[in-house]
Tab-separated table of N, CA and C in Angstrom:
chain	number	residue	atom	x	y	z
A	25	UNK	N	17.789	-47.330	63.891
A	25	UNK	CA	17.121	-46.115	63.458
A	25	UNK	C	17.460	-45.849	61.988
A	26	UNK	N	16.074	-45.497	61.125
A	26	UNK	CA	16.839	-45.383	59.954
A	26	UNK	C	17.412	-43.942	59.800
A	27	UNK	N	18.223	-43.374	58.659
A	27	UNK	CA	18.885	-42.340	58.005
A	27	UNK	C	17.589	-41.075	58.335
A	28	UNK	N	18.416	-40.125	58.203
A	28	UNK	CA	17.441	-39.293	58.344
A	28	UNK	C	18.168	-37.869	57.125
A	29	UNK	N	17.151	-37.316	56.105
A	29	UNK	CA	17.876	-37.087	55.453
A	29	UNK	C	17.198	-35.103	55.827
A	30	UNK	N	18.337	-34.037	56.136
A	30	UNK	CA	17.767	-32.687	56.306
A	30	UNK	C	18.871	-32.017	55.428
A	31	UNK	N	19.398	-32.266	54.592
A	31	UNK	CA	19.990	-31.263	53.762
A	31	UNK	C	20.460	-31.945	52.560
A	32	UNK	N	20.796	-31.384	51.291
A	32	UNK	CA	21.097	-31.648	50.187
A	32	UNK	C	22.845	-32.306	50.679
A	33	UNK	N	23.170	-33.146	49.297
A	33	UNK	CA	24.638	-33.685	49.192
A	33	UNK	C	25.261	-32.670	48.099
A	34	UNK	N	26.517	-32.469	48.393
A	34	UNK	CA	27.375	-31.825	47.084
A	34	UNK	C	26.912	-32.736	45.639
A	35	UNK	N	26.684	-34.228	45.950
A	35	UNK	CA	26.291	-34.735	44.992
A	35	UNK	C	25.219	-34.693	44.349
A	36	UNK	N	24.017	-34.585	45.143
A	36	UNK	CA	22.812	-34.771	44.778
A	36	UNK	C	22.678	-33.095	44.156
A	37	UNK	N	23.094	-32.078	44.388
A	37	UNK	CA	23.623	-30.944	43.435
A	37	UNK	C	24.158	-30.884	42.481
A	38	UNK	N	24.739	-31.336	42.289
A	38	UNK	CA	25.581	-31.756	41.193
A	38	UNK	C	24.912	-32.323	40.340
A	39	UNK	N	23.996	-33.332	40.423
A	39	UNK	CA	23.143	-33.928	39.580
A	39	UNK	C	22.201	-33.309	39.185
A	40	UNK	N	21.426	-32.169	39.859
A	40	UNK	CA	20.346	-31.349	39.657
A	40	UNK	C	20.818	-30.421	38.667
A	41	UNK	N	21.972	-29.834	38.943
A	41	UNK	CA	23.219	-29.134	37.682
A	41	UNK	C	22.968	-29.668	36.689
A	42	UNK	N	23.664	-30.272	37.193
A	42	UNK	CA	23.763	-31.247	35.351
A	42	UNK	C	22.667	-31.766	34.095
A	43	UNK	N	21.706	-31.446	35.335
A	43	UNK	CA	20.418	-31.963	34.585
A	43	UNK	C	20.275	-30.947	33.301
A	44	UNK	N	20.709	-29.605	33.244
A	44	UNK	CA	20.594	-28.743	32.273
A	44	UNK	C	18.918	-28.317	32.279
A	45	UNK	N	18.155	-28.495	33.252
A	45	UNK	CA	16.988	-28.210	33.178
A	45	UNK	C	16.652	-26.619	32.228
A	46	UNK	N	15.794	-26.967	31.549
A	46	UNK	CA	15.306	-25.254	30.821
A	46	UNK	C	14.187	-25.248	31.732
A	47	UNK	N	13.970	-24.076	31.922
A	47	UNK	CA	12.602	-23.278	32.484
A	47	UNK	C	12.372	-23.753	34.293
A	48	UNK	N	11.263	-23.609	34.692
A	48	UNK	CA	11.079	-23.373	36.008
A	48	UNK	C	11.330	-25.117	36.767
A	49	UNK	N	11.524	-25.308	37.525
A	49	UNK	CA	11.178	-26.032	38.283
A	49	UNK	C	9.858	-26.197	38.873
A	50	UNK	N	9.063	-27.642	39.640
A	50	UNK	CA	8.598	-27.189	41.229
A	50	UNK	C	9.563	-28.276	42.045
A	51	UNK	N	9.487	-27.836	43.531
A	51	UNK	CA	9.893	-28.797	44.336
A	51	UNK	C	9.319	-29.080	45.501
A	52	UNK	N	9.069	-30.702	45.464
A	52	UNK	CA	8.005	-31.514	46.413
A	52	UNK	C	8.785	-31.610	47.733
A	53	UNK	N	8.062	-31.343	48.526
A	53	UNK	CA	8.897	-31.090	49.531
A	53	UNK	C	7.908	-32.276	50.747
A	54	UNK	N	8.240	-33.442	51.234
A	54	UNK	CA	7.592	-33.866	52.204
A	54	UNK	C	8.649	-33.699	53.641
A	55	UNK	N	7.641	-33.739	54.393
A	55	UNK	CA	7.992	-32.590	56.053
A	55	UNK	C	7.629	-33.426	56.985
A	56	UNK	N	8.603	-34.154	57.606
A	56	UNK	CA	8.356	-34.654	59.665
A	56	UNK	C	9.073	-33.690	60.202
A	57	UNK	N	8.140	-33.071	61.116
A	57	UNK	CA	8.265	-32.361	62.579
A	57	UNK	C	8.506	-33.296	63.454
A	58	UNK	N	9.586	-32.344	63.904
A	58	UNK	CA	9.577	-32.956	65.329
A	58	UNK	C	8.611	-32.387	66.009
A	59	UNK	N	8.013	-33.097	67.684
A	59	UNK	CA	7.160	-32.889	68.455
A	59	UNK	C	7.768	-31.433	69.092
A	60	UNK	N	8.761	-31.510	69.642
A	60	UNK	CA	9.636	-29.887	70.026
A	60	UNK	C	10.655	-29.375	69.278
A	61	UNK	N	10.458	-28.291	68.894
A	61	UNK	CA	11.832	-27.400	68.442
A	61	UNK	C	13.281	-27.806	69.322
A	62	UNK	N	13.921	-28.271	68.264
A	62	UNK	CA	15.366	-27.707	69.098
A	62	UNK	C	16.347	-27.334	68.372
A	63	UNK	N	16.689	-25.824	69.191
A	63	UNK	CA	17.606	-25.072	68.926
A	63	UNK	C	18.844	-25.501	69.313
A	64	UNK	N	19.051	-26.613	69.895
A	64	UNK	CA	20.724	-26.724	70.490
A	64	UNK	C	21.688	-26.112	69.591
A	65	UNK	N	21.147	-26.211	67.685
A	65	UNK	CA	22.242	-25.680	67.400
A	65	UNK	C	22.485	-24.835	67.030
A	66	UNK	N	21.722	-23.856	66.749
A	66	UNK	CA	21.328	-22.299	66.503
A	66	UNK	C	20.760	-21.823	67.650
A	67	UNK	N	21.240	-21.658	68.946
A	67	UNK	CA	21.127	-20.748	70.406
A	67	UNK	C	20.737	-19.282	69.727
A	68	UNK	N	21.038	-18.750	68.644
A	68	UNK	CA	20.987	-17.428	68.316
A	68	UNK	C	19.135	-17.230	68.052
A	69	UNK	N	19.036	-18.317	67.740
A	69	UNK	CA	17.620	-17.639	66.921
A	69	UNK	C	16.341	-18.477	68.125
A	70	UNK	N	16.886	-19.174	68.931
A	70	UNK	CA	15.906	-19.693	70.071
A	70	UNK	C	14.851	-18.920	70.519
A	71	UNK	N	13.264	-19.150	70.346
A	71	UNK	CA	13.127	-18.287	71.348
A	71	UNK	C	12.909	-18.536	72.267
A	72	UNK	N	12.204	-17.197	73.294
A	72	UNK	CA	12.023	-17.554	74.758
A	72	UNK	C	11.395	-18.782	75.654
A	73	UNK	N	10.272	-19.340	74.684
A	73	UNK	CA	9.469	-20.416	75.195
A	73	UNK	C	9.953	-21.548	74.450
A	74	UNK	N	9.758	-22.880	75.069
A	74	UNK	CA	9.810	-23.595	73.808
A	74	UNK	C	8.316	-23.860	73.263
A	75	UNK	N	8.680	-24.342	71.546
A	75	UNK	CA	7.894	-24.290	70.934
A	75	UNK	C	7.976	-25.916	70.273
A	76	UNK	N	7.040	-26.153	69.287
A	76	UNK	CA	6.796	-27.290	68.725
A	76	UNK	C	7.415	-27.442	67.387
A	77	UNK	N	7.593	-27.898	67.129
A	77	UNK	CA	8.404	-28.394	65.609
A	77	UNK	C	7.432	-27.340	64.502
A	78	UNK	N	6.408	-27.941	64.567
A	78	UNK	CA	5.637	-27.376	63.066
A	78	UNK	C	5.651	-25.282	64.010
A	79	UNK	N	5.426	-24.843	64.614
A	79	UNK	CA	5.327	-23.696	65.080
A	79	UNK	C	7.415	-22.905	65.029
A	80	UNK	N	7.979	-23.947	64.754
A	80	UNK	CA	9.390	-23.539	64.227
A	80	UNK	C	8.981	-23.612	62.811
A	81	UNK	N	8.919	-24.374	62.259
A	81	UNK	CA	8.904	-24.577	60.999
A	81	UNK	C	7.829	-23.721	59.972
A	82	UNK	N	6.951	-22.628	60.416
A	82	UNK	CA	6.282	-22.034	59.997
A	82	UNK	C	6.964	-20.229	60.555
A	83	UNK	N	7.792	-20.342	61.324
A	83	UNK	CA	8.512	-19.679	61.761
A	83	UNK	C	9.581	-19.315	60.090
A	84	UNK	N	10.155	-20.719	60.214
A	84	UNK	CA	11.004	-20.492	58.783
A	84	UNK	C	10.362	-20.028	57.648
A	85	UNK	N	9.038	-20.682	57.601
A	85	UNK	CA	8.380	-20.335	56.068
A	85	UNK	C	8.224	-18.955	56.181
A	86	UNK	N	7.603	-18.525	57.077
A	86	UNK	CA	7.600	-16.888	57.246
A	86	UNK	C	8.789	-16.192	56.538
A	87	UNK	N	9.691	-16.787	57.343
A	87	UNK	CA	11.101	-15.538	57.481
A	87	UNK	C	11.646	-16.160	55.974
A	88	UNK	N	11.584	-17.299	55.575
A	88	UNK	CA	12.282	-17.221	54.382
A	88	UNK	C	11.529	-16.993	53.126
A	89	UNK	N	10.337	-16.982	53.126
A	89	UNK	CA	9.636	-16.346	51.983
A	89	UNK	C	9.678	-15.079	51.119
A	90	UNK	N	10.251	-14.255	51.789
A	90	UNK	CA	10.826	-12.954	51.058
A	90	UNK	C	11.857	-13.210	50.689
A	91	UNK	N	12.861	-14.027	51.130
A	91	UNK	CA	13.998	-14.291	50.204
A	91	UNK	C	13.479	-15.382	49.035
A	92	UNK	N	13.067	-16.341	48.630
A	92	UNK	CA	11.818	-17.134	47.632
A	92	UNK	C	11.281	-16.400	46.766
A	93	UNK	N	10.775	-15.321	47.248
A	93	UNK	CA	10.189	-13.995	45.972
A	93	UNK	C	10.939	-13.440	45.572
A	94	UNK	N	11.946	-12.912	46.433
A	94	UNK	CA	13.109	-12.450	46.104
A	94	UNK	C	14.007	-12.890	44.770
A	95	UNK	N	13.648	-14.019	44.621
A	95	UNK	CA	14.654	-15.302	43.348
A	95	UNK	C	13.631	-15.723	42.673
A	96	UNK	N	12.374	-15.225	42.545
A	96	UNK	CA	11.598	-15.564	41.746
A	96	UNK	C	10.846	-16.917	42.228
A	97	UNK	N	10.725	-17.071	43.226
A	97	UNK	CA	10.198	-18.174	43.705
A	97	UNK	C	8.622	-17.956	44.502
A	98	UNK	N	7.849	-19.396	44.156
A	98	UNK	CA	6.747	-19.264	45.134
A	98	UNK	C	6.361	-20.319	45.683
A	99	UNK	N	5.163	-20.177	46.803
A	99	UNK	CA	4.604	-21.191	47.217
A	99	UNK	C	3.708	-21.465	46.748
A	100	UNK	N	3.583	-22.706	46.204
A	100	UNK	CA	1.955	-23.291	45.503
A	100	UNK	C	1.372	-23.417	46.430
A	101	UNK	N	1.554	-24.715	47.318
A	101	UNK	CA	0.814	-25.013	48.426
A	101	UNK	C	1.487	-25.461	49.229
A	102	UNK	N	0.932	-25.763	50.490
A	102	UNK	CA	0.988	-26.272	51.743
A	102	UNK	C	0.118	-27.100	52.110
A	103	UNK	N	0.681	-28.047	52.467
A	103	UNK	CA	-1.029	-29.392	53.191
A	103	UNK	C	-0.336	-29.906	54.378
A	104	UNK	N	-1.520	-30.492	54.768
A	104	UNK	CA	-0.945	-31.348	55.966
A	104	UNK	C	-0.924	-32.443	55.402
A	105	UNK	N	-0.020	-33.409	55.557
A	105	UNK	CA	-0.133	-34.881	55.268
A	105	UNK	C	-0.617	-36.145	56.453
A	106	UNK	N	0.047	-37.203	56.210
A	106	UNK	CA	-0.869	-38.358	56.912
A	106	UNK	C	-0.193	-39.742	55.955
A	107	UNK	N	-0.662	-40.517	56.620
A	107	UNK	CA	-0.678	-42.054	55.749
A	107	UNK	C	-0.508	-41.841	54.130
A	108	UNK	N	0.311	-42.617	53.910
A	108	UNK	CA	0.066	-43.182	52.384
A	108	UNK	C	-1.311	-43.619	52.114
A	109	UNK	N	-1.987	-43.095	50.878
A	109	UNK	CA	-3.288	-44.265	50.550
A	109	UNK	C	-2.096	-45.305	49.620
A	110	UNK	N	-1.305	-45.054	48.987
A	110	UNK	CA	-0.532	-45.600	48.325
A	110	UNK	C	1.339	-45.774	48.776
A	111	UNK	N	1.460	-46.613	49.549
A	111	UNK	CA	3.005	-46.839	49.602
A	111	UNK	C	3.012	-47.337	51.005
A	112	UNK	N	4.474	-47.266	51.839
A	112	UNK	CA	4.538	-47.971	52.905
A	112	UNK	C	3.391	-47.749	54.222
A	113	UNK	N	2.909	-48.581	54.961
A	113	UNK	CA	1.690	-48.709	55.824
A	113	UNK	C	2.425	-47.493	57.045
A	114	UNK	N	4.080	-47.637	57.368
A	114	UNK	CA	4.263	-47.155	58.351
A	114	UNK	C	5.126	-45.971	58.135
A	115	UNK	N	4.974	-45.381	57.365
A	115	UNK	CA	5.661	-43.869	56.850
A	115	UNK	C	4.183	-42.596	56.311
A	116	UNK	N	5.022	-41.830	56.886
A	116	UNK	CA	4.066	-40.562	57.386
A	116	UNK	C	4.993	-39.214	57.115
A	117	UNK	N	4.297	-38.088	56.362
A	117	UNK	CA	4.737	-37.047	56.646
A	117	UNK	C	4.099	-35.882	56.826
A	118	UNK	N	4.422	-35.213	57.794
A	118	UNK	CA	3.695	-34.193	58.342
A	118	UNK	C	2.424	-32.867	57.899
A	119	UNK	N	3.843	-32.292	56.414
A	119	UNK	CA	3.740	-31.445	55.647
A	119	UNK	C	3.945	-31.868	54.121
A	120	UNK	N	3.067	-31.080	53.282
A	120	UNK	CA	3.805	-31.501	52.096
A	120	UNK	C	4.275	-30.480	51.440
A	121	UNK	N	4.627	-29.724	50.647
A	121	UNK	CA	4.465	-28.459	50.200
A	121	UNK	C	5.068	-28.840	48.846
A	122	UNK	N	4.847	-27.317	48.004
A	122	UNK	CA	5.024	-27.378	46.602
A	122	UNK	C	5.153	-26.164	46.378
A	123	UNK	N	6.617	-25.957	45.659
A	123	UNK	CA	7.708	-24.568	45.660
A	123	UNK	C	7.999	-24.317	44.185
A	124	UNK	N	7.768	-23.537	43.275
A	124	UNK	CA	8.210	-22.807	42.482
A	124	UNK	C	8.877	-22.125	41.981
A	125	UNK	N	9.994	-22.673	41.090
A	125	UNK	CA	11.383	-21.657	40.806
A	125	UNK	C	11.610	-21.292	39.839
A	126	UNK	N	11.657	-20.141	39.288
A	126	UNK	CA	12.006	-20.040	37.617
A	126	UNK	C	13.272	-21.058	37.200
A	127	UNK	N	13.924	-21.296	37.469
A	127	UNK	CA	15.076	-21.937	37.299
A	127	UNK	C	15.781	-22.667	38.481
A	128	UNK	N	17.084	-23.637	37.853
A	128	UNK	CA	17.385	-24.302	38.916
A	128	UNK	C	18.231	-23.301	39.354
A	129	UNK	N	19.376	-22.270	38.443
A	129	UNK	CA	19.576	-21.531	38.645
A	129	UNK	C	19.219	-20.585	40.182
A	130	UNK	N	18.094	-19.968	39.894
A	130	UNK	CA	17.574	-19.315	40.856
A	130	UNK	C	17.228	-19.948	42.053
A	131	UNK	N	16.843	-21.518	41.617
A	131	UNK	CA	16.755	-22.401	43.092
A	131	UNK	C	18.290	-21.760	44.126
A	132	UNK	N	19.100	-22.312	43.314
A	132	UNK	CA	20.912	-22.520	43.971
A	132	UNK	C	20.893	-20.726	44.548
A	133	UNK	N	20.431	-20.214	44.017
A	133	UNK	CA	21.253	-18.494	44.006
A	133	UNK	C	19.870	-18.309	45.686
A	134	UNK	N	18.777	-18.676	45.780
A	134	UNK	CA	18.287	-18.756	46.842
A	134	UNK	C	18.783	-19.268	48.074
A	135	UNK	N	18.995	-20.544	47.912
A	135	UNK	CA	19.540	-21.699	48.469
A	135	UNK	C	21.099	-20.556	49.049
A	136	UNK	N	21.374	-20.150	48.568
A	136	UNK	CA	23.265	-19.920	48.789
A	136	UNK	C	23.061	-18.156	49.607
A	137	UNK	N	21.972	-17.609	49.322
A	137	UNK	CA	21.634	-16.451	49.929
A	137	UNK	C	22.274	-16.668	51.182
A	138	UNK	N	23.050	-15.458	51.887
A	138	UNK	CA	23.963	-15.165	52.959
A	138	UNK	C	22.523	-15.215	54.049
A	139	UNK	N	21.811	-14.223	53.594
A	139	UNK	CA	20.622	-13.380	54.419
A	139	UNK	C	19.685	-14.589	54.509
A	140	UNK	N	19.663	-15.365	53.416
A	140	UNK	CA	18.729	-16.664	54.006
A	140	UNK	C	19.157	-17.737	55.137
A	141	UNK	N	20.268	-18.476	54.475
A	141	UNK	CA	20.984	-19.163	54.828
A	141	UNK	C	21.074	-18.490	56.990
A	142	UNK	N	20.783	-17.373	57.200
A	142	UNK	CA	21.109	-17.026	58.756
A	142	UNK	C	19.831	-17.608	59.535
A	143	UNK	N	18.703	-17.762	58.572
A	143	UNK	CA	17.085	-18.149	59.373
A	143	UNK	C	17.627	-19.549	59.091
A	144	UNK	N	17.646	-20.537	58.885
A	144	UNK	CA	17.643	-21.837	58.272
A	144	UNK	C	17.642	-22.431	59.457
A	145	UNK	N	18.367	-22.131	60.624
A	145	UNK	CA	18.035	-22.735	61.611
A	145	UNK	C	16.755	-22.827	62.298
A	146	UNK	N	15.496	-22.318	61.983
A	146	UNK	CA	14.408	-22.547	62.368
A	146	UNK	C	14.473	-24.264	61.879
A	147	UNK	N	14.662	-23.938	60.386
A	147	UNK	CA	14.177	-25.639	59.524
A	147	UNK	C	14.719	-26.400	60.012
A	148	UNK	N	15.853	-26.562	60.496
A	148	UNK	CA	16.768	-27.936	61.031
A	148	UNK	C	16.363	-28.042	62.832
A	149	UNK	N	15.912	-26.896	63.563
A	149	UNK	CA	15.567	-26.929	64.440
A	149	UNK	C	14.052	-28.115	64.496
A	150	UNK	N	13.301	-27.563	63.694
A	150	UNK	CA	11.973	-27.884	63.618
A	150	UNK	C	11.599	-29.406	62.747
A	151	UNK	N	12.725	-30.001	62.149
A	151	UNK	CA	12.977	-31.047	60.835
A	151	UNK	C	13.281	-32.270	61.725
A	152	UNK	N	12.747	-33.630	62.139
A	152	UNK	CA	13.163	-34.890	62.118
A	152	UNK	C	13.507	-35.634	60.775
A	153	UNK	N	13.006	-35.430	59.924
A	153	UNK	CA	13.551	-35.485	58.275
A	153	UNK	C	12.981	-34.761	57.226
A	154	UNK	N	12.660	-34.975	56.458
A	154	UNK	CA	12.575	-33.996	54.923
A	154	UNK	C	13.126	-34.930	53.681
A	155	UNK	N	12.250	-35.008	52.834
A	155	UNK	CA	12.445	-35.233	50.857
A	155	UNK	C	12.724	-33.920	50.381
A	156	UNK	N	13.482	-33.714	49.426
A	156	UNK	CA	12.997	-33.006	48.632
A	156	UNK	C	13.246	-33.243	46.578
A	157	UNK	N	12.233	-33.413	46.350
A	157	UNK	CA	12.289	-33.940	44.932
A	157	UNK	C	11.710	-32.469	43.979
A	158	UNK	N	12.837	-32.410	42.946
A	158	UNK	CA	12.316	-31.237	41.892
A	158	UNK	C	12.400	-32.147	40.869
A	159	UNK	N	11.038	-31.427	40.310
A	159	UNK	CA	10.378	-31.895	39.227
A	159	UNK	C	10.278	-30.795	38.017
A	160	UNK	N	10.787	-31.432	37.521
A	160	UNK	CA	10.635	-31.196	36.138
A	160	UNK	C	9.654	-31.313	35.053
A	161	UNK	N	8.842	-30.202	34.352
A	161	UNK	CA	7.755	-30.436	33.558
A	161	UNK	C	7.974	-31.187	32.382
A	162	UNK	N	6.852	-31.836	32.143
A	162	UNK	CA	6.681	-32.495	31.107
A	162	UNK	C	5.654	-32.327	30.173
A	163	UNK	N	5.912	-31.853	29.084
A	163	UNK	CA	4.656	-31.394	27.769
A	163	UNK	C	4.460	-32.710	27.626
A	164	UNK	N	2.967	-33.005	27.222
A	164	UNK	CA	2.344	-34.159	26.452
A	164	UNK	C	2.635	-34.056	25.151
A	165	UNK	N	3.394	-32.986	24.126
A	165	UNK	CA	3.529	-33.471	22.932
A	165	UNK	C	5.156	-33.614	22.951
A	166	UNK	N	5.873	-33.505	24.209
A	166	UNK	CA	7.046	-33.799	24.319
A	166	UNK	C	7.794	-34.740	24.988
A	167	UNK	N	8.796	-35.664	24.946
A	167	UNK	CA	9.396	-37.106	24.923
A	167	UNK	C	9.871	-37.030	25.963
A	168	UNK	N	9.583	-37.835	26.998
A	168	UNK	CA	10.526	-38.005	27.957
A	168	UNK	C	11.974	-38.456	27.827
């Protein structure tokens, strides 16, 4: 089975730090659901029926979106995904989305929210894996 990746590394933070980014971020977010929610590890926030991965996971977007505005953050979009037209034949992801942060700053100060951080178990409930890549803008009259 390969790796399955649902949360950031102290490292891979560290590097986003360091990057010294000026100005906003976005961050690409690709999304496998699982077929069922499971709460095994957040019993607190279960609910009564079970539910399906993406019906958790829209659960989270709900509840954590006021904390996102809250830090200056938004949602661009949401899609459903599917096949690569371009890349491996047998990798697939569910969701794609595209998140908006004034800063990386404000990413972390979201991210570390007490009051967020208590819903999060929808996402790991509802997550068989997850990317998440921030991107950084690039001016055309300016150098990579």
């Amino acid at each position: 089975m390969s790796e399955k990746y649902l949360s950031p590394t102290f490292e891979s933070g560290k590097h986003l730090f360091l990057k010294n980014i000026k100005g906003s971020i976005i961050n690409l977010n690709l999304i496998k659901l699982k077929k069922e929610a499971d709460y095994s590890g957040h019993p607190d926030l279960m609910p009564n029926e079970k539910i399906s991965g993406l019906d958790a996971y829209f659960t989270y977007i709900r509840e954590a979106e006021p904390f996102l505005k809250e830090s200056g953050g938004e949602i661009l979009f949401i899609g459903k995904g599917d096949l690569f037209l371009i890349g491996p034949e047998n990798e697939y992801w569910d969701l794609c989305m595209l998140i908006r942060q004034k800063s990386v700053s404000d990413f972390f100060n979201f991210e570390q929210n007490e009051r967020y951080m208590k819903i999060t178990g929808h996402r790991i409930a509802a997550l068989e894996d997850s990317r998440l890549l921030p991107l950084e803008e690039i001016l055309l009259n300016k150098k990579m």
